[in-house]
XYZ file of C-alpha atoms in Angstrom:
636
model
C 27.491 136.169 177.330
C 28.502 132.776 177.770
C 28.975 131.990 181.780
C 32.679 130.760 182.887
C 32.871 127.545 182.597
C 34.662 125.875 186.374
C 38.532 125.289 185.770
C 39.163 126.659 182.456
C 40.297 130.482 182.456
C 38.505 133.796 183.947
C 35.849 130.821 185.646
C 35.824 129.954 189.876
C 39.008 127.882 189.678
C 41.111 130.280 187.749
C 42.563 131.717 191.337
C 44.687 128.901 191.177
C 45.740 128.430 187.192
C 44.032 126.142 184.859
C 43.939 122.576 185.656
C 46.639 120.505 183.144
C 43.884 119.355 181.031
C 43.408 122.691 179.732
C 46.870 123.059 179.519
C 47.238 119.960 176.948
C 45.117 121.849 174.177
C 47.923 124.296 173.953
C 50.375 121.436 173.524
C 48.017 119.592 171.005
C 48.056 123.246 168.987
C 51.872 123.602 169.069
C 52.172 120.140 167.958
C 49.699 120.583 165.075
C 53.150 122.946 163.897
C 55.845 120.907 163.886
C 57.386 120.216 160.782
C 60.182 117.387 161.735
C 60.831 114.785 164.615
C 62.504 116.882 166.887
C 60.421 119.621 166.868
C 57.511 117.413 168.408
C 59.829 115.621 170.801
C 60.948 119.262 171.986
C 57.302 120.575 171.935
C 56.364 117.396 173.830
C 59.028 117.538 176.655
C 59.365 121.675 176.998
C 55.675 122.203 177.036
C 53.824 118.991 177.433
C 55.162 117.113 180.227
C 55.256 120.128 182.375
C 51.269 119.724 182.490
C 51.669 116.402 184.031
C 53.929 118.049 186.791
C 57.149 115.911 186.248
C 60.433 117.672 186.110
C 62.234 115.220 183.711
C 61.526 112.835 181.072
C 62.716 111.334 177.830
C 61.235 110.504 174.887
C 62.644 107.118 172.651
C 62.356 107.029 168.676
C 62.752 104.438 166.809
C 62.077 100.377 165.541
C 63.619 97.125 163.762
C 66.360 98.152 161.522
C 66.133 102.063 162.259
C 68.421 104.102 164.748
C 66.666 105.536 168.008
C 67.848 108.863 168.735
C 66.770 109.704 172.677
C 65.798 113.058 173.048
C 66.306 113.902 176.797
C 64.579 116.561 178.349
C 65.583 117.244 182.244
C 64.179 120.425 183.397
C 61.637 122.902 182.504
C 62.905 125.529 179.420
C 65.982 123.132 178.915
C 66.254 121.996 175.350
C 66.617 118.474 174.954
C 69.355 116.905 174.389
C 69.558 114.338 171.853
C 71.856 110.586 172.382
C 72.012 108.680 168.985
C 71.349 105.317 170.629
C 71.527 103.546 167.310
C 70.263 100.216 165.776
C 67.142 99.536 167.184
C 65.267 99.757 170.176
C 67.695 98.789 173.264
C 66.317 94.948 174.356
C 67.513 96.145 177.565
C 64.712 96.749 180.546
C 66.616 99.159 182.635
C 65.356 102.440 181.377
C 61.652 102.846 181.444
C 60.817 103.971 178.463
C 62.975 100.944 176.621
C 60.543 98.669 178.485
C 57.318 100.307 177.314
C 58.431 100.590 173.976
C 59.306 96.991 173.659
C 56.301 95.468 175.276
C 54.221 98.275 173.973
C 52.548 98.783 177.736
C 52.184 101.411 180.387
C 55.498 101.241 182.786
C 55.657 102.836 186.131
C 57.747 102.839 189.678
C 56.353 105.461 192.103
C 58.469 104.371 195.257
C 61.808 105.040 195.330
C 63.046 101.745 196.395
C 60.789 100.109 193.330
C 62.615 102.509 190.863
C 66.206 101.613 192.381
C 65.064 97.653 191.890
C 63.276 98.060 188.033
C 65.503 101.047 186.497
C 68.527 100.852 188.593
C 69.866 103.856 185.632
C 67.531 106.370 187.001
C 67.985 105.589 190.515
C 67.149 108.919 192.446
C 65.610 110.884 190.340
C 61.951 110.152 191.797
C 58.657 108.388 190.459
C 59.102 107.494 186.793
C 56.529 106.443 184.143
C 56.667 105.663 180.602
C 53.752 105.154 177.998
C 54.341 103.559 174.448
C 53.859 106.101 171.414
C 51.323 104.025 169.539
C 49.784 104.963 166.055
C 46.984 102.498 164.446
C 48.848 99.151 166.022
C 52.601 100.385 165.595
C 54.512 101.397 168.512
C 56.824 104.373 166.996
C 58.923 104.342 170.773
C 58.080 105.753 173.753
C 57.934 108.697 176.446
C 59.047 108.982 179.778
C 58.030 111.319 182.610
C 59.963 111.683 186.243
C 58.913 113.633 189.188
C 60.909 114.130 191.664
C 57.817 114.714 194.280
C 54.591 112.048 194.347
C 52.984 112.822 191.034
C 49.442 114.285 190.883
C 46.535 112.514 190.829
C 45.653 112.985 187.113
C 49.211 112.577 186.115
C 48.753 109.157 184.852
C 45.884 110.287 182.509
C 47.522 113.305 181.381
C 50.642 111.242 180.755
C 48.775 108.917 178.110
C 46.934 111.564 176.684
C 50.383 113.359 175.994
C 51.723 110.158 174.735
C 48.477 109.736 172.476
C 49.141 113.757 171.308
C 52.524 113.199 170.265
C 52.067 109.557 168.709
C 49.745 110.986 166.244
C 52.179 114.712 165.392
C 54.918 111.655 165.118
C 53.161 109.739 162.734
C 51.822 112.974 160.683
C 54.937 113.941 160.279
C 56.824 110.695 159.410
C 53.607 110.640 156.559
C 54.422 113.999 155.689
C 58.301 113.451 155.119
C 57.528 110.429 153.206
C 54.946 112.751 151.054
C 57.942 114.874 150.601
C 60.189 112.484 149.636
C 57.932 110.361 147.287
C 57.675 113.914 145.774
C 61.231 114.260 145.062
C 61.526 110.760 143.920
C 59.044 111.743 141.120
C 60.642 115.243 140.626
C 63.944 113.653 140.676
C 62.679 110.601 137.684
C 60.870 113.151 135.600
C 64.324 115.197 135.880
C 66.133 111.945 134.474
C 63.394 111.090 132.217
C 63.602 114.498 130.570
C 67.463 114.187 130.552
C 67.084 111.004 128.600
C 64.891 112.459 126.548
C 66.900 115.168 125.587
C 69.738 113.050 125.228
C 67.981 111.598 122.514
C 66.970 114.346 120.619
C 70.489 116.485 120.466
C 72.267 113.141 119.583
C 70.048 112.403 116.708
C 71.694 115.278 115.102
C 74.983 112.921 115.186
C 73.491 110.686 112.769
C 72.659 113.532 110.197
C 74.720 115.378 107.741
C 75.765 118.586 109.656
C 73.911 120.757 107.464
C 73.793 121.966 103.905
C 76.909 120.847 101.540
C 78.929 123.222 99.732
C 78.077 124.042 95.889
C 79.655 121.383 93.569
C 81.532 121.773 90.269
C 81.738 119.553 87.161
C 85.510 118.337 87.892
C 87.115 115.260 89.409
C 89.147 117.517 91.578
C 86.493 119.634 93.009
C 83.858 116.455 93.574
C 86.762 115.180 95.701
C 86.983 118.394 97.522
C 82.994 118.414 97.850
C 83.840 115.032 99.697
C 86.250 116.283 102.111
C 84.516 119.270 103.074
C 81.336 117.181 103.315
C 83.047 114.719 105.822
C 84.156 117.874 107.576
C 80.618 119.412 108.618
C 79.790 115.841 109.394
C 82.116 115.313 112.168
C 81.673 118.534 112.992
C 77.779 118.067 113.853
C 79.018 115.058 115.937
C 81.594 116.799 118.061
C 78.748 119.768 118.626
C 76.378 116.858 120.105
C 78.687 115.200 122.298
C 79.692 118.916 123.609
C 75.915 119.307 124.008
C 75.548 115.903 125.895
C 78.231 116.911 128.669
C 75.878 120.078 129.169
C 72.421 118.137 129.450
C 73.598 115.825 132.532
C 74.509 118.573 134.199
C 73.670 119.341 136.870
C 71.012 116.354 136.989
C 73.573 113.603 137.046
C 76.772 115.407 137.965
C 78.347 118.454 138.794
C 81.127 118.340 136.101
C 81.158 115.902 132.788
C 83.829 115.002 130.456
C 83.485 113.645 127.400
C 86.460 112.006 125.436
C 86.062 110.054 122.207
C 88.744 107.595 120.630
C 88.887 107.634 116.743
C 89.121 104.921 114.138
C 93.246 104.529 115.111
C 92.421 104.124 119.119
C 93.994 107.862 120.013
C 91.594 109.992 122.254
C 90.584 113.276 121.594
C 88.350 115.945 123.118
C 84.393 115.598 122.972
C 82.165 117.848 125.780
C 82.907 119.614 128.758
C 80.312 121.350 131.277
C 80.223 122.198 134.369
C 77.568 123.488 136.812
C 78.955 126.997 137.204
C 79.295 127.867 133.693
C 82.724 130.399 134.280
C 84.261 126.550 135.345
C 83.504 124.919 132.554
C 86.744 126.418 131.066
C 88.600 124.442 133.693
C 86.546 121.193 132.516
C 87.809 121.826 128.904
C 91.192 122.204 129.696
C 91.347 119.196 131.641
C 90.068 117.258 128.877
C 93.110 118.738 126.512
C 95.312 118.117 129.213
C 93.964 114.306 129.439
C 94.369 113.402 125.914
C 97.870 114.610 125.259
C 100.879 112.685 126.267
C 100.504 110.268 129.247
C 97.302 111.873 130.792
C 95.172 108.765 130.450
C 95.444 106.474 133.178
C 93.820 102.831 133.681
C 90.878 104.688 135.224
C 89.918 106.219 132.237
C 90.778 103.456 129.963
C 89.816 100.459 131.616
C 85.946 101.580 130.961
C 86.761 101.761 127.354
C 89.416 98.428 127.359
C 86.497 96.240 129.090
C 83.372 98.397 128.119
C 82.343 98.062 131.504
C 81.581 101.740 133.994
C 83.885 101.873 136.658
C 82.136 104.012 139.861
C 84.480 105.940 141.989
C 82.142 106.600 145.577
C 85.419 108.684 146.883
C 88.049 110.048 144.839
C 90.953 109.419 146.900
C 94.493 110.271 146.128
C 95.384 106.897 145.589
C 92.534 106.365 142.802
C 93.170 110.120 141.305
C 97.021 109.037 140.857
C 96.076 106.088 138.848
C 93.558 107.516 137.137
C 95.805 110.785 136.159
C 99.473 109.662 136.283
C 100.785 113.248 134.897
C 101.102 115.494 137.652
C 99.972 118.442 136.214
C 96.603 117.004 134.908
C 95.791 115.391 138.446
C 96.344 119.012 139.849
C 94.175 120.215 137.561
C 91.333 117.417 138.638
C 91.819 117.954 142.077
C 91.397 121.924 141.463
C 87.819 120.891 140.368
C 87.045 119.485 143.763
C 86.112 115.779 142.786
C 84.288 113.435 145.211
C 81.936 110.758 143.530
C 82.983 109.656 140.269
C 81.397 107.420 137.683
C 83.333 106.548 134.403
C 81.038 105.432 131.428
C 82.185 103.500 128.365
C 80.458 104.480 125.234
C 80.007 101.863 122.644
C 77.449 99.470 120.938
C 77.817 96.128 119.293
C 81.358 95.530 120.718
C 82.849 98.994 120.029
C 83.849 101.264 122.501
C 84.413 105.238 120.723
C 84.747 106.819 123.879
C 84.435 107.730 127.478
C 82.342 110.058 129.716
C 83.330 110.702 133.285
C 80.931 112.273 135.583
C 81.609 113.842 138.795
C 79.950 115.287 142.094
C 81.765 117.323 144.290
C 82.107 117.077 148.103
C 78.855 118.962 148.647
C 76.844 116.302 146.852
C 78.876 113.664 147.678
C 78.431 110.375 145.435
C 76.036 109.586 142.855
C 72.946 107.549 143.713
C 72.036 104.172 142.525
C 69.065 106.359 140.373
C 72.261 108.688 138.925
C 73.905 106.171 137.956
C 71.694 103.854 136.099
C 70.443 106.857 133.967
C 73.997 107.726 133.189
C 74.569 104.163 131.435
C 71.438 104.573 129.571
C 72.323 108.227 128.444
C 76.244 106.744 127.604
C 74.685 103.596 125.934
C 72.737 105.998 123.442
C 75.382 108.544 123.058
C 77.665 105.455 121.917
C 74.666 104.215 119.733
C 74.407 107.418 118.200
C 78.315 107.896 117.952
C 78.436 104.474 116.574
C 75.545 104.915 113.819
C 77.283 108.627 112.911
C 80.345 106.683 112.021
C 78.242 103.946 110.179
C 76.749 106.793 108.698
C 79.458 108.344 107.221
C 81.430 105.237 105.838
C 78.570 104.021 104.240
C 77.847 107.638 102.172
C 81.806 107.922 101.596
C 80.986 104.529 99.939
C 78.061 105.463 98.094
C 79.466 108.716 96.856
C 82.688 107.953 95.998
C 81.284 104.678 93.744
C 78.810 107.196 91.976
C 81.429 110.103 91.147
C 84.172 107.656 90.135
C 80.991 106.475 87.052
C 80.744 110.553 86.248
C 83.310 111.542 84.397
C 84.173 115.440 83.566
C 82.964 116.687 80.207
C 84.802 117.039 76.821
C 86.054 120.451 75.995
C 83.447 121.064 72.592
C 84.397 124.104 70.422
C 81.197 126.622 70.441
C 80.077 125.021 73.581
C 80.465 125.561 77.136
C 79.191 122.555 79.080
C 78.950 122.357 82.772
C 77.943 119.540 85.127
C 76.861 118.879 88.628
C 75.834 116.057 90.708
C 74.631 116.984 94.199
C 74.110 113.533 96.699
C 71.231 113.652 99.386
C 72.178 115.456 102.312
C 69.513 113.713 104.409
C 70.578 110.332 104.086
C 73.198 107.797 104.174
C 72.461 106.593 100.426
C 72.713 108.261 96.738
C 70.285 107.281 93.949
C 70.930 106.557 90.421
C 70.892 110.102 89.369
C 73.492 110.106 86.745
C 74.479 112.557 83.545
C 77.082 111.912 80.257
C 78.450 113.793 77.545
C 80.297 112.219 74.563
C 81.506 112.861 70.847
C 80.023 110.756 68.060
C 82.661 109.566 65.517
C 80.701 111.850 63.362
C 81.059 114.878 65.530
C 78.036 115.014 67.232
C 77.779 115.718 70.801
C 75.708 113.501 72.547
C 74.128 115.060 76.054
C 72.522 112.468 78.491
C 71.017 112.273 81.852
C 69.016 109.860 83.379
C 67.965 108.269 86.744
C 67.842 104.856 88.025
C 64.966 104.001 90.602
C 66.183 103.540 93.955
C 68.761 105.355 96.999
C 71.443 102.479 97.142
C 74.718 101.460 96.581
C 72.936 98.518 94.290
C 71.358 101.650 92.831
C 74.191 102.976 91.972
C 75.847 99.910 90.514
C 72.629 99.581 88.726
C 73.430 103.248 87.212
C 76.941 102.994 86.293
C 75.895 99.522 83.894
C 73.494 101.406 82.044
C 75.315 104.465 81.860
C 77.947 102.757 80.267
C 75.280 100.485 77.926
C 73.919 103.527 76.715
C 77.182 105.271 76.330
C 78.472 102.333 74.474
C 75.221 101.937 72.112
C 75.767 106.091 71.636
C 79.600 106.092 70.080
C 79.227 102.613 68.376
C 76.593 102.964 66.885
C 76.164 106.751 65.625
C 72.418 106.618 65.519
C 70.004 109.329 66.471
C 68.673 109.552 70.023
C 65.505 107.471 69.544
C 67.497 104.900 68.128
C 70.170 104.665 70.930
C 67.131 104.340 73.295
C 66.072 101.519 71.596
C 68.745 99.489 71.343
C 69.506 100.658 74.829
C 66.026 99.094 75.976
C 66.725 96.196 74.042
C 70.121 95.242 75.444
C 69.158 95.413 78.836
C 66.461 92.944 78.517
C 69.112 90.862 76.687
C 71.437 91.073 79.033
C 69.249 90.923 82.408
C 69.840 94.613 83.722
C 67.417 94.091 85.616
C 66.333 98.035 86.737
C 63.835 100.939 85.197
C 65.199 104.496 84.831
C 64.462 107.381 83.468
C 66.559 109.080 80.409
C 67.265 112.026 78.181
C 69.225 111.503 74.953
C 70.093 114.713 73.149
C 72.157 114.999 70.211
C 73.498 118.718 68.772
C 73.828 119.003 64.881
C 76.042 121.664 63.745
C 74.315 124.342 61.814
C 76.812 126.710 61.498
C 76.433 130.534 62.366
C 72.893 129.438 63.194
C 74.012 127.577 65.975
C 73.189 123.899 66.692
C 70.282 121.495 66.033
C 68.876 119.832 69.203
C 66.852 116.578 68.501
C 66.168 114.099 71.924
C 64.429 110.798 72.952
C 62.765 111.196 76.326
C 61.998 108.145 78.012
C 59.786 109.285 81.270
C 62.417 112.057 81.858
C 61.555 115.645 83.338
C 61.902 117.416 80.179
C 64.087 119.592 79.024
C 64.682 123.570 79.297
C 66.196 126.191 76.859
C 66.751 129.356 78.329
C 66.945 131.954 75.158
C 69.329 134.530 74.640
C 67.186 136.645 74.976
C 66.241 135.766 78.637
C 63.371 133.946 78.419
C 62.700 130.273 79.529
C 60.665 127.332 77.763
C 60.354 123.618 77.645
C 59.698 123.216 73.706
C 58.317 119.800 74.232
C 56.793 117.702 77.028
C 56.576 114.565 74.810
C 58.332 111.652 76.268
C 57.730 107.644 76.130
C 57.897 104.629 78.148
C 60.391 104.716 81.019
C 63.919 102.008 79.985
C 63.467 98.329 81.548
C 59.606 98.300 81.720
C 58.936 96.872 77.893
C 61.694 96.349 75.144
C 59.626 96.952 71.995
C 58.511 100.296 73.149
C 58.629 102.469 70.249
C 60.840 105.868 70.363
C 60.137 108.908 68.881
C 62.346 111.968 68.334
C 62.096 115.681 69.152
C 63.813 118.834 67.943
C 64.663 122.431 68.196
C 67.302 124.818 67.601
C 69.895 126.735 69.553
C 70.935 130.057 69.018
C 74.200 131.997 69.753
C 73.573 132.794 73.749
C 71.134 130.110 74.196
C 71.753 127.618 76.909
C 70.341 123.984 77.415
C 69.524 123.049 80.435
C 68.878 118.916 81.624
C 68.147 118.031 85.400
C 66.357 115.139 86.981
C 63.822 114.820 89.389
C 65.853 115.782 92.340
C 66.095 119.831 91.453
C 62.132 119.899 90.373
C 60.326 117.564 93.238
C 60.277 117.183 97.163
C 57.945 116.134 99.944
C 56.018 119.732 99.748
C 56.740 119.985 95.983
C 55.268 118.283 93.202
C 57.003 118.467 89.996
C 55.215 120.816 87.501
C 55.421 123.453 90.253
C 59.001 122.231 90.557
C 59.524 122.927 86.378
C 57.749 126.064 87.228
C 59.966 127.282 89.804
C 63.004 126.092 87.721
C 61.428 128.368 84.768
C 60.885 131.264 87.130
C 64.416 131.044 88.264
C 65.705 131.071 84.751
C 63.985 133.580 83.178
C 65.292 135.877 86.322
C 69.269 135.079 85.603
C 71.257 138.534 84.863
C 72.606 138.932 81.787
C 76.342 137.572 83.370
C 75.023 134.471 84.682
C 73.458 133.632 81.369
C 76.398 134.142 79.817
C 78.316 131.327 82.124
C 77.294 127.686 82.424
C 79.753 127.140 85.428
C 77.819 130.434 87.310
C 73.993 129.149 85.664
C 74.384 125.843 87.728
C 75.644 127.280 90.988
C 72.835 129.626 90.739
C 70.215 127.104 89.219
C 71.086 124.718 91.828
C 70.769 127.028 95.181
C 67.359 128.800 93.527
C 65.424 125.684 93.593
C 67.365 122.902 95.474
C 68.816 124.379 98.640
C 70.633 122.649 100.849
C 69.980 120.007 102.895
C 68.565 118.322 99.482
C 66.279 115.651 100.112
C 67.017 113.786 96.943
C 70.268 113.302 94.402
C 70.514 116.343 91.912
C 72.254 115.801 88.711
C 72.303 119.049 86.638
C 73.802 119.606 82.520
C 74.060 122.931 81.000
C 75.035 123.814 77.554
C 75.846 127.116 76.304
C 75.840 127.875 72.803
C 78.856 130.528 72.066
């Protein structure tokens, strides 16, 4: 059993309580537990100076640029009470513990009349000392002790030692708050990092199609409604990633978001709303319909898009909410929402503003941080590059498309023959190819069936394909020669003539045979080739011949292939776009496109239009990844 040990507890000097030096390990202990500033200033005053024997102190925080809050502490089991001295330390000498902290030295006055001459302030209230609150060099501030009898012996000692004790919780927990908040500086960047990266991956869906386009059909009317309806699902993937935008910033950048876009004619109209209490966002929404109709849209919420430049709001005052929202009703409804901090984004690239997103904090928040505030330009200035590149997107492929179906022109009504045509763009980008089909009379009689496809996915492809579509189709009715022969002089009169391009092409021509049906005979020049699906219901390619592809060498020589078609047989011509993709090659592609003929019902055999529609969704479904141009001729 270990012996007791003179002036700690349960030893010889315990009959009169344990000496104060004991006594400061219980302080040092409580101190090891406080979390903030004011906890260790009211552990050091309530239980610390008490061990010293004074009956009143003080204790002085602060430095250079920083406020000093006092925390006074004037009788035992009294909480402190806390002054906001502000600025920094007081240069003033008439307190005690001002003078220690600024000189960073041991101040005392024992006598009364040496306290009335040094500290005039605390005249009266007995001997006063004060010891500097020093850390590795720094003085943090400073504490004070008074006693109001002649202090003990030891109280001078004690008094440092305190003043060493709470120096060090001080500084443990200014490094611990600055742990913390170099914590949620990261948390709060990865945050906007991952907003900004999200940002970017919902808005790339802006610059895409929308999703898969609606089935085609061979007339000029319908192609022009495949347009439309194509332009529809377009703007319609836009609007869904500018509503999903207002939702990702919140609640990281805001606690509301509007989104309003202006269109090609400068009128606004609705994009996103979101709020951070999802049954509001309703109110968010309605403010935005509110805002764009009539005289809702003040100079706050134009200027941004007038001089591209964000306007940031740190208090929404009545003043600013009445020029901002000069209708009544639609300032009532912003004020409902509780606004305090407002930032107004334009968004826009390369000189063109399409819209506007406001963000707002409310008064819990208050405004948005210089960190808030930069990511929100960022996330505007890629919502207005993807806004920007969607409309780029879509005028260009209006372009493309329209210039390719104005060079395919509906089929001839044949007698005995149903013939039926599509020609399906790329859904995944903002270009067509040279994908291109034709069906014309001979001044014989013969129908002539072509398709072919121009290397390349441009407008100049394009051009490139209507020239040689109408070469060909020239060469075809002029001349009334076979298929091999209309390749020829094809080939020929584009070297000639400096067409300078390769492409692929079919050339069939039908010879009536009467109740037999029809005589097919066909030049392939590096064309997939092509399919006859049999009354009967079965599927074959009756040659895989073909030559030289057209523009690669003039004097290739052509050679001619035949078959016949039966009552109920149908032809069918496609290019590469229905057989091969990126996972695909193309005799799995000619397989597939077997497989899926061979399984038609006896209905859809019997229709061209229906064969197509069917043909076209078995093995090229939506989005396509390349142009699709599809002929099919029925034999009746």
């Amino acid at each position: 059993m270990t012996p007791p040990v003179p002036g700690r507890p349960g030893g010889p000097a315990d009959a009169a309580g344990p000496p104060p030096s004991w006594a400061l390990l219980d302080v040092a202990t409580a101190l090891v537990g406080a979390t903030t500033r004011a906890e260790v200033v009211e552990r050091v005053l309530r239980a610390g100076l008490p061990t010293t024997g004074a009956t009143g102190g003080a204790v002085l925080l602060g430095g250079p640029g920083e406020g000093a809050p006092a925390l006074r502490w004037s009788a035992p089991g009294l909480a402190p009470d806390a002054h906001d001295v502000g600025g920094p330390l007081p240069p003033d000498g008439d307190l005690p513990e001002c003078a220690s902290a600024r000189t960073g030295r041991v101040v005392a006055a024992v006598t009364a009349a040496e306290v009335a001459r040094r500290f005039p302030r605390v005249a009266g209230e007995g001997a006063v000392a004060a010891v500097p609150l020093r850390v590795r060099g720094a003085v943090l501030g400073a504490l004070r002790a008074t006693w109001t009898a002649p202090p003990p012996d030891e109280a001078a000692v004690l008094l440092e030692a305190l003043g060493a004790l709470a120096a060090q919780a001080l500084a443990r927990v200014a490094a611990d708050e600055q742990r913390d908040r170099a914590l949620a500086e990261v948390e709060e960047a990865r945050a906007r990092l991952g907003v900004l990266s999200e940002v970017g991956r919902v808005l790339a869906a802006a610059t895409s199609t929308g999703g898969e386009r609606p089935t085609a059909v061979g007339t000029t009317a319908a192609t022009d409604a495949v347009l439309t309806d194509s332009e529809v699902l377009e703007t319609a993937a836009v609007d869904r990633s500018v509503g999903e935008l207002a939702r990702l910033v919140v609640p990281a950048l805001a606690d509301w978001c509007l989104v309003l876009l202006v269109d090609e004619h400068g009128r606004w109209r609705e994009g996103g709303a979101a709020h951070r209490d999802p049954a509001r966002s309703g109110e968010v929404a309605a403010l935005g319909r509110a805002t764009v109709r009539g005289s809702g849209v003040g100079a706050a919420l134009s200027d941004p898009v007038r001089t591209r430049r964000p306007v940031v709001v740190e208090r929404m005052t009545e003043e600013v909410l009445r020029a901002a929202l000069p209708d009544a009703a639609t300032a009532a409804a912003f004020r409902a929402l509780e606004p305090h901090g407002t930032v107004v984004l334009p968004l826009g690239v390369r000189g063109r503003t399409v819209g506007s997103m406001l963000l707002v904090t409310t008064g819990d928040r208050g405004p948005h941080t210089a960190a808030e505030v930069e990511t929100a330009t960022e996330v505007a200035r890629r919502a207005g590059a993807a806004l920007d590149a969607a409309a780029l997107f879509r005028a260009q492929k209006r372009l493309a498309e329209g210039l390719q179906r104005s060079m395919l022109t509906p089929p001839p009504r044949l007698e005995r023959l149903e013939v039926a045509v599509r020609y399906e763009p790329s859904a995944r980008r903002a270009e067509v190819g040279g994908d291109w089909y034709d069906v014309l009379v001979q001044p014989t009689g013969s129908p002539v069936v072509v398709i072919g496809d121009v290397m390349g996915h441009d407008v100049e492809a394009a051009a490139a394909m209507g020239q040689l579509r109408s070469l060909l189709r020239g060469i075809a009715y002029t001349t009334d020669e076979p298929p091999d022969a209309v390749l020829t002089r094809t080939d020929a009169a584009m070297a000639g003539l400096g067409l300078a391009t390769t492409a692929t092409a079919l050339v069939g021509r039908l010879d009536d045979l009467g109740p037999r049906g029809w005589r097919l005979v066909w030049s392939n020049a590096g064309h997939p080739p092509p399919v006859v699906l049999r009354a009967d219901g079965r599927a074959e390619v009756p040659a895989t011949t073909h030559d030289l592809l057209l523009g690669v060498r003039p004097t290739t020589q052509r050679n001619p292939v035949s078959t016949v078609l039966a009552p109920g047989d149908v032809l069918v011509l496609c290019t590469d776009g229905l057989l091969e993709r990126r996972d695909q090659g193309l005799d799995v592609g000619q397989a597939r496109l077997l497989d899926a003929l061979s399984a038609l019902p006896a209905d859809v055999r019997g229709s061209a239009q229906r064969l197509c529609d069917v043909v076209l969704e078995a093995c090229a479904p939506g989005p396509r990844e390349d142009d699709v141009a599809l002929v099919a001729v029925r034999v009746l």
